[in-house]
PDB file of C-alpha atoms in Angstrom:
ATOM      1  CA  VAL A   9     -22.546 -12.414  87.044  1.00 59.00           C
ATOM      2  CA  MET A  10     -21.756  -8.985  85.472  1.00 73.00           C
ATOM      3  CA  GLY A  11     -24.939  -6.738  85.263  1.00 83.00           C
ATOM      4  CA  ARG A  12     -28.252  -6.948  86.254  1.00 82.00           C
ATOM      5  CA  THR A  13     -29.879  -8.072  83.300  1.00 85.00           C
ATOM      6  CA  ALA A  14     -27.244 -10.845  83.301  1.00 85.00           C
ATOM      7  CA  LEU A  15     -28.517 -12.016  86.918  1.00 86.00           C
ATOM      8  CA  LEU A  16     -31.890 -11.835  85.761  1.00 82.00           C
ATOM      9  CA  ALA A  17     -31.021 -14.349  82.628  1.00 85.00           C
ATOM     10  CA  HIS A  18     -29.198 -16.738  85.119  1.00 88.00           C
ATOM     11  CA  LEU A  19     -32.189 -16.660  87.265  1.00 84.00           C
ATOM     12  CA  GLU A  20     -34.541 -17.666  84.913  1.00 80.00           C
ATOM     13  CA  PHE A  21     -32.298 -20.012  82.834  1.00 79.00           C
ATOM     14  CA  SER A  22     -30.240 -21.645  85.004  1.00 82.00           C
ATOM     15  CA  HIS A  23     -31.969 -21.705  88.015  1.00 88.00           C
ATOM     16  CA  ASP A  24     -35.893 -22.112  86.516  1.00 80.00           C
ATOM     17  CA  ILE A  25     -37.374 -19.058  88.225  1.00 88.00           C
ATOM     18  CA  ALA A  26     -40.351 -17.889  86.464  1.00 80.00           C
ATOM     19  CA  GLU A  27     -40.004 -14.277  87.825  1.00 84.00           C
ATOM     20  CA  PRO A  28     -36.881 -13.487  88.761  1.00 80.00           C
ATOM     21  CA  THR A  29     -37.552  -9.668  89.410  1.00 87.00           C
ATOM     22  CA  GLU A  30     -39.707 -10.652  92.081  1.00 85.00           C
ATOM     23  CA  PHE A  31     -37.110 -13.106  93.628  1.00 87.00           C
ATOM     24  CA  LEU A  32     -34.565 -10.313  93.657  1.00 81.00           C
ATOM     25  CA  HIS A  33     -37.032  -8.251  95.428  1.00 82.00           C
ATOM     26  CA  ALA A  34     -38.044 -10.756  97.856  1.00 84.00           C
ATOM     27  CA  ARG A  35     -34.515 -11.217  98.690  1.00 81.00           C
ATOM     28  CA  GLU A  36     -33.669  -7.459  98.877  1.00 72.00           C
ATOM     29  CA  GLU A  37     -35.979  -6.914 101.517  1.00 59.00           C
ATOM     30  CA  PRO A  38     -34.612  -5.383 104.494  1.00 58.00           C
ATOM     31  CA  GLU A  39     -36.466  -7.642 107.199  1.00 54.00           C
ATOM     32  CA  ARG A  40     -34.218 -10.832 105.855  1.00 55.00           C
ATOM     33  CA  PRO A  41     -30.803 -10.860 105.993  1.00 55.00           C
ATOM     34  CA  ARG A  42     -28.842 -10.172 102.888  1.00 62.00           C
ATOM     35  CA  ARG A  43     -26.602 -12.921 101.531  1.00 63.00           C
ATOM     36  CA  ASP A  44     -23.460 -11.787  99.288  1.00 63.00           C
ATOM     37  CA  TRP A  45     -24.426 -13.278  96.126  1.00 60.00           C
ATOM     38  CA  ARG A  46     -21.534 -11.809  94.013  1.00 73.00           C
ATOM     39  CA  PRO A  47     -18.724 -14.552  94.282  1.00 67.00           C
ATOM     40  CA  VAL A  48     -21.759 -16.939  93.298  1.00 61.00           C
ATOM     41  CA  LEU A  49     -22.730 -14.599  90.224  1.00 66.00           C
ATOM     42  CA  LYS A  50     -19.001 -14.372  89.217  1.00 71.00           C
ATOM     43  CA  ARG A  51     -18.462 -17.886  89.066  1.00 73.00           C
ATOM     44  CA  THR A  52     -21.888 -18.473  87.303  1.00 66.00           C
ATOM     45  CA  GLY A  53     -21.225 -15.813  84.600  1.00 66.00           C
ATOM     46  CA  VAL A  54     -17.745 -17.166  83.973  1.00 62.00           C
ATOM     47  CA  ALA A  55     -19.399 -20.594  83.408  1.00 64.00           C
ATOM     48  CA  ILE A  56     -22.329 -19.249  81.244  1.00 73.00           C
ATOM     49  CA  ALA A  57     -19.734 -16.936  79.402  1.00 70.00           C
ATOM     50  CA  GLY A  58     -17.681 -20.074  78.620  1.00 70.00           C
ATOM     51  CA  VAL A  59     -21.070 -22.005  77.520  1.00 66.00           C
ATOM     52  CA  ALA A  60     -22.029 -19.504  75.187  1.00 70.00           C
ATOM     53  CA  ALA A  61     -18.739 -18.828  73.431  1.00 72.00           C
ATOM     54  CA  ALA A  62     -18.432 -23.218  73.026  1.00 72.00           C
ATOM     55  CA  ALA A  63     -22.276 -22.853  71.588  1.00 69.00           C
ATOM     56  CA  ILE A  64     -21.807 -19.639  69.143  1.00 77.00           C
ATOM     57  CA  GLY A  65     -18.224 -21.561  67.788  1.00 68.00           C
ATOM     58  CA  PHE A  66     -19.896 -24.595  67.208  1.00 70.00           C
ATOM     59  CA  VAL A  67     -22.999 -23.082  65.394  1.00 61.00           C
ATOM     60  CA  VAL A  68     -20.513 -20.952  63.345  1.00 56.00           C
ATOM     61  CA  PHE A  69     -18.628 -24.190  62.481  1.00 60.00           C
ATOM     62  CA  SER A  70     -21.926 -25.983  61.348  1.00 60.00           C
ATOM     63  CA  ALA A  71     -22.875 -23.481  59.662  1.00 57.00           C
ATOM     64  CA  ALA A  72     -19.819 -22.980  57.886  1.00 54.00           C
ATOM     65  CA  THR A  73     -19.881 -26.543  56.939  1.00 56.00           C
ATOM     66  CA  ASP A  74     -22.967 -26.582  55.602  1.00 55.00           C
ATOM     67  CA  GLY A  75     -22.099 -24.062  53.506  1.00 53.00           C
ATOM     68  CA  ASP A  76     -19.489 -25.686  52.218  1.00 53.00           C
ATOM     69  CA  ALA A  77     -21.248 -28.585  51.609  1.00 50.00           C
ATOM     70  CA  ASP A  78     -23.897 -27.323  49.926  1.00 55.00           C
ATOM     71  CA  ALA A  79     -21.511 -24.887  47.663  1.00 49.00           C
ATOM     72  CA  ASP A  80     -19.386 -27.843  46.591  1.00 56.00           C
ATOM     73  CA  ALA A  81     -22.968 -29.266  45.577  1.00 54.00           C
ATOM     74  CA  ASP A  82     -24.144 -26.543  43.977  1.00 56.00           C
ATOM     75  CA  VAL A  83     -20.979 -26.396  42.049  1.00 45.00           C
ATOM     76  CA  ASP A  84     -21.346 -30.286  41.036  1.00 56.00           C
ATOM     77  CA  ALA A  85     -24.921 -29.664  39.948  1.00 51.00           C
ATOM     78  CA  ALA A  86     -23.833 -26.997  37.724  1.00 50.00           C
ATOM     79  CA  ALA A  87     -20.919 -28.599  36.408  1.00 51.00           C
ATOM     80  CA  ALA A  88     -23.496 -31.790  35.458  1.00 53.00           C
ATOM     81  CA  ALA A  89     -26.051 -28.905  34.096  1.00 50.00           C
ATOM     82  CA  THR A  90     -22.974 -27.338  32.030  1.00 48.00           C
ATOM     83  CA  SER A  91     -22.239 -30.919  30.608  1.00 47.00           C
ATOM     84  CA  GLU A  92     -25.652 -31.730  29.574  1.00 49.00           C
ATOM     85  CA  THR A  93     -26.557 -28.627  27.707  1.00 45.00           C
ATOM     86  CA  SER A  94     -23.046 -27.690  26.341  1.00 46.00           C
ATOM     87  CA  ALA A  95     -22.703 -31.322  24.166  1.00 46.00           C
ATOM     88  CA  PRO A  96     -24.228 -30.685  21.236  1.00 49.00           C
ATOM     89  CA  PRO A  97     -27.060 -32.928  20.007  1.00 50.00           C
ATOM     90  CA  PRO A  98     -25.982 -35.240  17.416  1.00 50.00           C
ATOM     91  CA  THR A  99     -26.253 -34.248  13.903  1.00 55.00           C
ATOM     92  CA  THR A 100     -27.411 -36.280  10.943  1.00 55.00           C
ATOM     93  CA  VAL A 101     -25.025 -35.161   7.776  1.00 51.00           C
ATOM     94  CA  PRO A 102     -26.918 -35.686   4.540  1.00 53.00           C
ATOM     95  CA  PRO A 103     -24.443 -37.500   1.877  1.00 56.00           C
ATOM     96  CA  THR A 104     -23.333 -35.591  -0.871  1.00 56.00           C
ATOM     97  CA  THR A 105     -23.804 -35.888  -4.216  1.00 54.00           C
ATOM     98  CA  GLN A 106     -21.177 -35.285  -6.398  1.00 57.00           C
ATOM     99  CA  ALA A 107     -21.364 -33.298  -9.743  1.00 55.00           C
ATOM    100  CA  PRO A 108     -21.216 -35.033 -12.720  1.00 53.00           C
ATOM    101  CA  THR A 109     -18.017 -34.491 -14.416  1.00 54.00           C
ATOM    102  CA  THR A 110     -17.928 -33.419 -18.045  1.00 56.00           C
ATOM    103  CA  THR A 111     -14.919 -34.625 -19.957  1.00 56.00           C
ATOM    104  CA  LEU A 112     -14.144 -31.544 -22.475  1.00 59.00           C
ATOM    105  CA  PRO A 113     -12.547 -32.864 -26.104  1.00 54.00           C
ATOM    106  CA  PRO A 114      -9.157 -32.379 -26.591  1.00 55.00           C
ATOM    107  CA  THR A 115      -8.571 -28.717 -28.381  1.00 55.00           C
ATOM    108  CA  THR A 116      -6.295 -29.052 -31.548  1.00 53.00           C
ATOM    109  CA  SER A 117      -3.666 -26.323 -31.696  1.00 52.00           C
ATOM    110  CA  THR A 118      -2.863 -25.188 -34.888  1.00 50.00           C
ATOM    111  CA  THR A 119       0.720 -23.797 -35.632  1.00 53.00           C
ATOM    112  CA  THR A 120       1.281 -20.950 -38.247  1.00 52.00           C
ATOM    113  CA  THR A 121       4.385 -20.682 -39.796  1.00 54.00           C
ATOM    114  CA  VAL A 122       4.867 -17.114 -40.713  1.00 49.00           C
ATOM    115  CA  PRO A 123       7.424 -16.544 -43.478  1.00 50.00           C
ATOM    116  CA  PRO A 124      10.062 -14.568 -42.554  1.00 52.00           C
ATOM    117  CA  THR A 125       9.958 -10.559 -43.671  1.00 54.00           C
ATOM    118  CA  THR A 126      12.778  -8.767 -45.188  1.00 52.00           C
ATOM    119  CA  ALA A 127      13.017  -5.756 -43.502  1.00 51.00           C
ATOM    120  CA  PRO A 128      13.494  -2.431 -45.762  1.00 50.00           C
ATOM    121  CA  PRO A 129      16.812  -1.088 -45.949  1.00 50.00           C
ATOM    122  CA  THR A 130      17.760   1.331 -43.562  1.00 50.00           C
ATOM    123  CA  THR A 131      19.334   4.684 -44.349  1.00 45.00           C
ATOM    124  CA  GLN A 132      22.452   3.409 -42.283  1.00 45.00           C
ATOM    125  CA  ALA A 133      22.376   0.635 -45.328  1.00 43.00           C
ATOM    126  CA  LEU A 134      21.572   3.571 -47.829  1.00 47.00           C
ATOM    127  CA  ALA A 135      24.814   5.125 -46.670  1.00 46.00           C
ATOM    128  CA  LEU A 136      27.002   2.753 -46.788  1.00 46.00           C
ATOM    129  CA  ASP A 137      26.094   1.996 -50.280  1.00 60.00           C
ATOM    130  CA  SER A 138      26.571   5.899 -50.991  1.00 63.00           C
ATOM    131  CA  GLY A 139      29.606   5.733 -49.039  1.00 84.00           C
ATOM    132  CA  LEU A 140      28.368   8.697 -46.873  1.00 94.00           C
ATOM    133  CA  ILE A 141      27.137   8.821 -43.436  1.00 94.00           C
ATOM    134  CA  GLU A 142      23.844  10.223 -42.735  1.00 95.00           C
ATOM    135  CA  ALA A 143      24.317  10.804 -39.063  1.00 95.00           C
ATOM    136  CA  ASP A 144      27.565  12.848 -40.077  1.00 96.00           C
ATOM    137  CA  PHE A 145      25.745  14.777 -42.827  1.00 97.00           C
ATOM    138  CA  ARG A 146      25.871  18.919 -42.212  1.00 97.00           C
ATOM    139  CA  LYS A 147      24.446  21.262 -44.669  1.00 96.00           C
ATOM    140  CA  PRO A 148      27.193  23.728 -46.515  1.00 97.00           C
ATOM    141  CA  PHE A 149      26.636  27.461 -46.470  1.00 97.00           C
ATOM    142  CA  LEU A 150      26.669  29.168 -49.799  1.00 97.00           C
ATOM    143  CA  ARG A 151      28.405  32.241 -51.033  1.00 97.00           C
ATOM    144  CA  ASP A 152      29.996  33.910 -54.246  1.00 97.00           C
ATOM    145  CA  ALA A 153      27.065  32.379 -56.451  1.00 97.00           C
ATOM    146  CA  HIS A 154      28.093  33.736 -60.225  1.00 97.00           C
ATOM    147  CA  VAL A 155      26.719  32.849 -63.666  1.00 97.00           C
ATOM    148  CA  VAL A 156      30.072  31.431 -65.468  1.00 97.00           C
ATOM    149  CA  LEU A 157      28.584  30.938 -68.963  1.00 96.00           C
ATOM    150  CA  CYS A 158      25.560  30.330 -70.775  1.00 96.00           C
ATOM    151  CA  ARG A 159      24.679  28.196 -74.150  1.00 95.00           C
ATOM    152  CA  PRO A 160      21.806  27.436 -75.733  1.00 94.00           C
ATOM    153  CA  SER A 161      20.932  24.156 -76.432  1.00 91.00           C
ATOM    154  CA  SER A 162      17.654  22.302 -78.157  1.00 89.00           C
ATOM    155  CA  GLY A 163      15.081  25.393 -76.991  1.00 92.00           C
ATOM    156  CA  ASP A 164      16.834  25.768 -73.450  1.00 95.00           C
ATOM    157  CA  ASP A 165      19.456  28.025 -72.283  1.00 96.00           C
ATOM    158  CA  ILE A 166      21.603  26.240 -69.899  1.00 97.00           C
ATOM    159  CA  TYR A 167      23.747  28.428 -67.357  1.00 97.00           C
ATOM    160  CA  ARG A 168      26.812  27.306 -65.691  1.00 97.00           C
ATOM    161  CA  VAL A 169      26.866  28.589 -62.432  1.00 97.00           C
ATOM    162  CA  GLY A 170      29.614  28.996 -60.098  1.00 98.00           C
ATOM    163  CA  PHE A 171      29.671  29.115 -56.084  1.00 98.00           C
ATOM    164  CA  THR A 172      31.914  28.477 -53.014  1.00 98.00           C
ATOM    165  CA  LEU A 173      30.351  25.768 -50.262  1.00 98.00           C
ATOM    166  CA  SER A 174      31.960  26.200 -46.519  1.00 97.00           C
ATOM    167  CA  GLY A 175      30.986  23.797 -43.541  1.00 96.00           C
ATOM    168  CA  SER A 176      29.865  20.668 -45.377  1.00 96.00           C
ATOM    169  CA  ARG A 177      30.270  17.289 -44.682  1.00 97.00           C
ATOM    170  CA  ASP A 178      29.292  14.065 -46.324  1.00 97.00           C
ATOM    171  CA  ILE A 179      26.618  15.745 -49.051  1.00 97.00           C
ATOM    172  CA  ARG A 180      25.868  14.586 -52.810  1.00 97.00           C
ATOM    173  CA  LEU A 181      25.901  17.605 -55.113  1.00 97.00           C
ATOM    174  CA  ASP A 182      24.504  16.585 -58.853  1.00 94.00           C
ATOM    175  CA  ASP A 183      24.852  12.735 -57.978  1.00 93.00           C
ATOM    176  CA  VAL A 184      28.667  13.404 -56.671  1.00 95.00           C
ATOM    177  CA  ASP A 185      29.737  11.875 -53.098  1.00 96.00           C
ATOM    178  CA  TYR A 186      31.731  14.467 -51.124  1.00 96.00           C
ATOM    179  CA  PRO A 187      33.045  12.433 -48.022  1.00 96.00           C
ATOM    180  CA  ASP A 188      33.822  14.076 -44.751  1.00 94.00           C
ATOM    181  CA  ARG A 189      34.555  17.828 -45.457  1.00 95.00           C
ATOM    182  CA  SER A 190      35.529  17.154 -49.167  1.00 95.00           C
ATOM    183  CA  GLY A 191      32.743  19.238 -50.240  1.00 95.00           C
ATOM    184  CA  ASP A 192      34.061  22.677 -49.084  1.00 97.00           C
ATOM    185  CA  GLY A 193      35.442  25.248 -51.964  1.00 97.00           C
ATOM    186  CA  LEU A 194      34.166  26.216 -55.287  1.00 97.00           C
ATOM    187  CA  HIS A 195      31.795  24.139 -57.586  1.00 97.00           C
ATOM    188  CA  VAL A 196      29.707  24.437 -60.551  1.00 97.00           C
ATOM    189  CA  VAL A 197      26.433  23.321 -61.477  1.00 97.00           C
ATOM    190  CA  ASP A 198      24.276  23.636 -64.772  1.00 96.00           C
ATOM    191  CA  ARG A 199      20.834  24.726 -64.770  1.00 96.00           C
ATOM    192  CA  PRO A 200      18.613  24.969 -67.733  1.00 96.00           C
ATOM    193  CA  ILE A 201      15.763  27.181 -68.630  1.00 96.00           C
ATOM    194  CA  ALA A 202      13.455  27.911 -71.297  1.00 95.00           C
ATOM    195  CA  SER A 203      15.305  29.909 -74.468  1.00 94.00           C
ATOM    196  CA  GLY A 204      14.596  33.138 -73.852  1.00 92.00           C
ATOM    197  CA  SER A 205      13.182  33.494 -70.234  1.00 95.00           C
ATOM    198  CA  THR A 206      14.499  34.987 -67.436  1.00 95.00           C
ATOM    199  CA  THR A 207      14.364  34.094 -63.804  1.00 96.00           C
ATOM    200  CA  TYR A 208      16.286  34.094 -60.157  1.00 97.00           C
ATOM    201  CA  LEU A 209      17.885  31.548 -58.805  1.00 97.00           C
ATOM    202  CA  ASP A 210      17.994  31.060 -55.060  1.00 97.00           C
ATOM    203  CA  GLU A 211      18.992  27.754 -53.788  1.00 97.00           C
ATOM    204  CA  ILE A 212      20.673  24.854 -54.717  1.00 97.00           C
ATOM    205  CA  LEU A 213      20.123  21.042 -53.348  1.00 97.00           C
ATOM    206  CA  VAL A 214      22.302  18.776 -51.587  1.00 97.00           C
ATOM    207  CA  SER A 215      21.487  15.247 -50.447  1.00 97.00           C
ATOM    208  CA  ASP A 216      22.648  13.617 -47.224  1.00 97.00           C
ATOM    209  CA  GLY A 217      23.646   9.543 -47.108  1.00 95.00           C
ATOM    210  CA  GLY A 218      20.073   8.730 -46.776  1.00 95.00           C
ATOM    211  CA  GLY A 219      18.715  10.025 -49.695  1.00 95.00           C
ATOM    212  CA  THR A 220      17.357  12.957 -48.395  1.00 96.00           C
ATOM    213  CA  GLU A 221      17.586  16.645 -50.307  1.00 97.00           C
ATOM    214  CA  HIS A 222      18.274  19.638 -48.130  1.00 97.00           C
ATOM    215  CA  GLU A 223      18.164  23.240 -49.532  1.00 97.00           C
ATOM    216  CA  VAL A 224      20.779  25.326 -49.594  1.00 97.00           C
ATOM    217  CA  PRO A 225      19.862  29.016 -50.187  1.00 97.00           C
ATOM    218  CA  ILE A 226      21.591  31.802 -52.127  1.00 97.00           C
ATOM    219  CA  ALA A 227      21.639  35.314 -51.086  1.00 95.00           C
ATOM    220  CA  PRO A 228      20.490  36.971 -52.557  1.00 95.00           C
ATOM    221  CA  PRO A 229      19.194  34.895 -55.803  1.00 97.00           C
ATOM    222  CA  LEU A 230      21.274  34.895 -58.803  1.00 97.00           C
ATOM    223  CA  TYR A 231      19.542  36.849 -61.634  1.00 97.00           C
ATOM    224  CA  LEU A 232      19.659  34.113 -64.932  1.00 96.00           C
ATOM    225  CA  GLY A 233      18.567  35.835 -68.017  1.00 93.00           C
ATOM    226  CA  ASP A 234      20.397  37.303 -71.395  1.00 88.00           C
ATOM    227  CA  CYS A 235      22.045  34.241 -72.526  1.00 88.00           C
TER     228      CYS A 235
END
């Protein structure tokens, strides 16, 4: 036995000595011969250590076994409780009532036949009828305007006016068509005014292939009078 405390415990529990301290004091009295207890105590201590180790191992093993068993029991109980609580209670679904269907009367489709409309003639068609192409129209320049002659007629004075056109293309002048550039050159037109009156002629009119009139200015304006 290593140490006094262990020796006291050994004497008390292994040898049933109620007062191990007094026992040791009595053994240690000088008048009595001492006995060498060290070999005995050493062997006894080794035995006690082995017994104590075995007892501790048994206690630990028993606690572990009981703990595993308790844990398994807890797991089983929790699983059973979960299965009991997780299953939803059966519900009763009320029967659904189908809404009544309404049968609509068949619709009658009416087809209206629209008579074909005749499109108004285009300016291109007018151009083809006149022999002139509207898109090719070019308004000419006028120069050298002058009075060729004047003659009275039925209360009017008829003035014949001469001039020169240049840069024309597909024009109509006084109801005469001039395709392409044939309108270039010298022209004469008649312009009536009231007898004895005077005026200034500041333009002549030419038309394109679509019938639209265009003003060709005379600069300076030509005086008409003294017929």
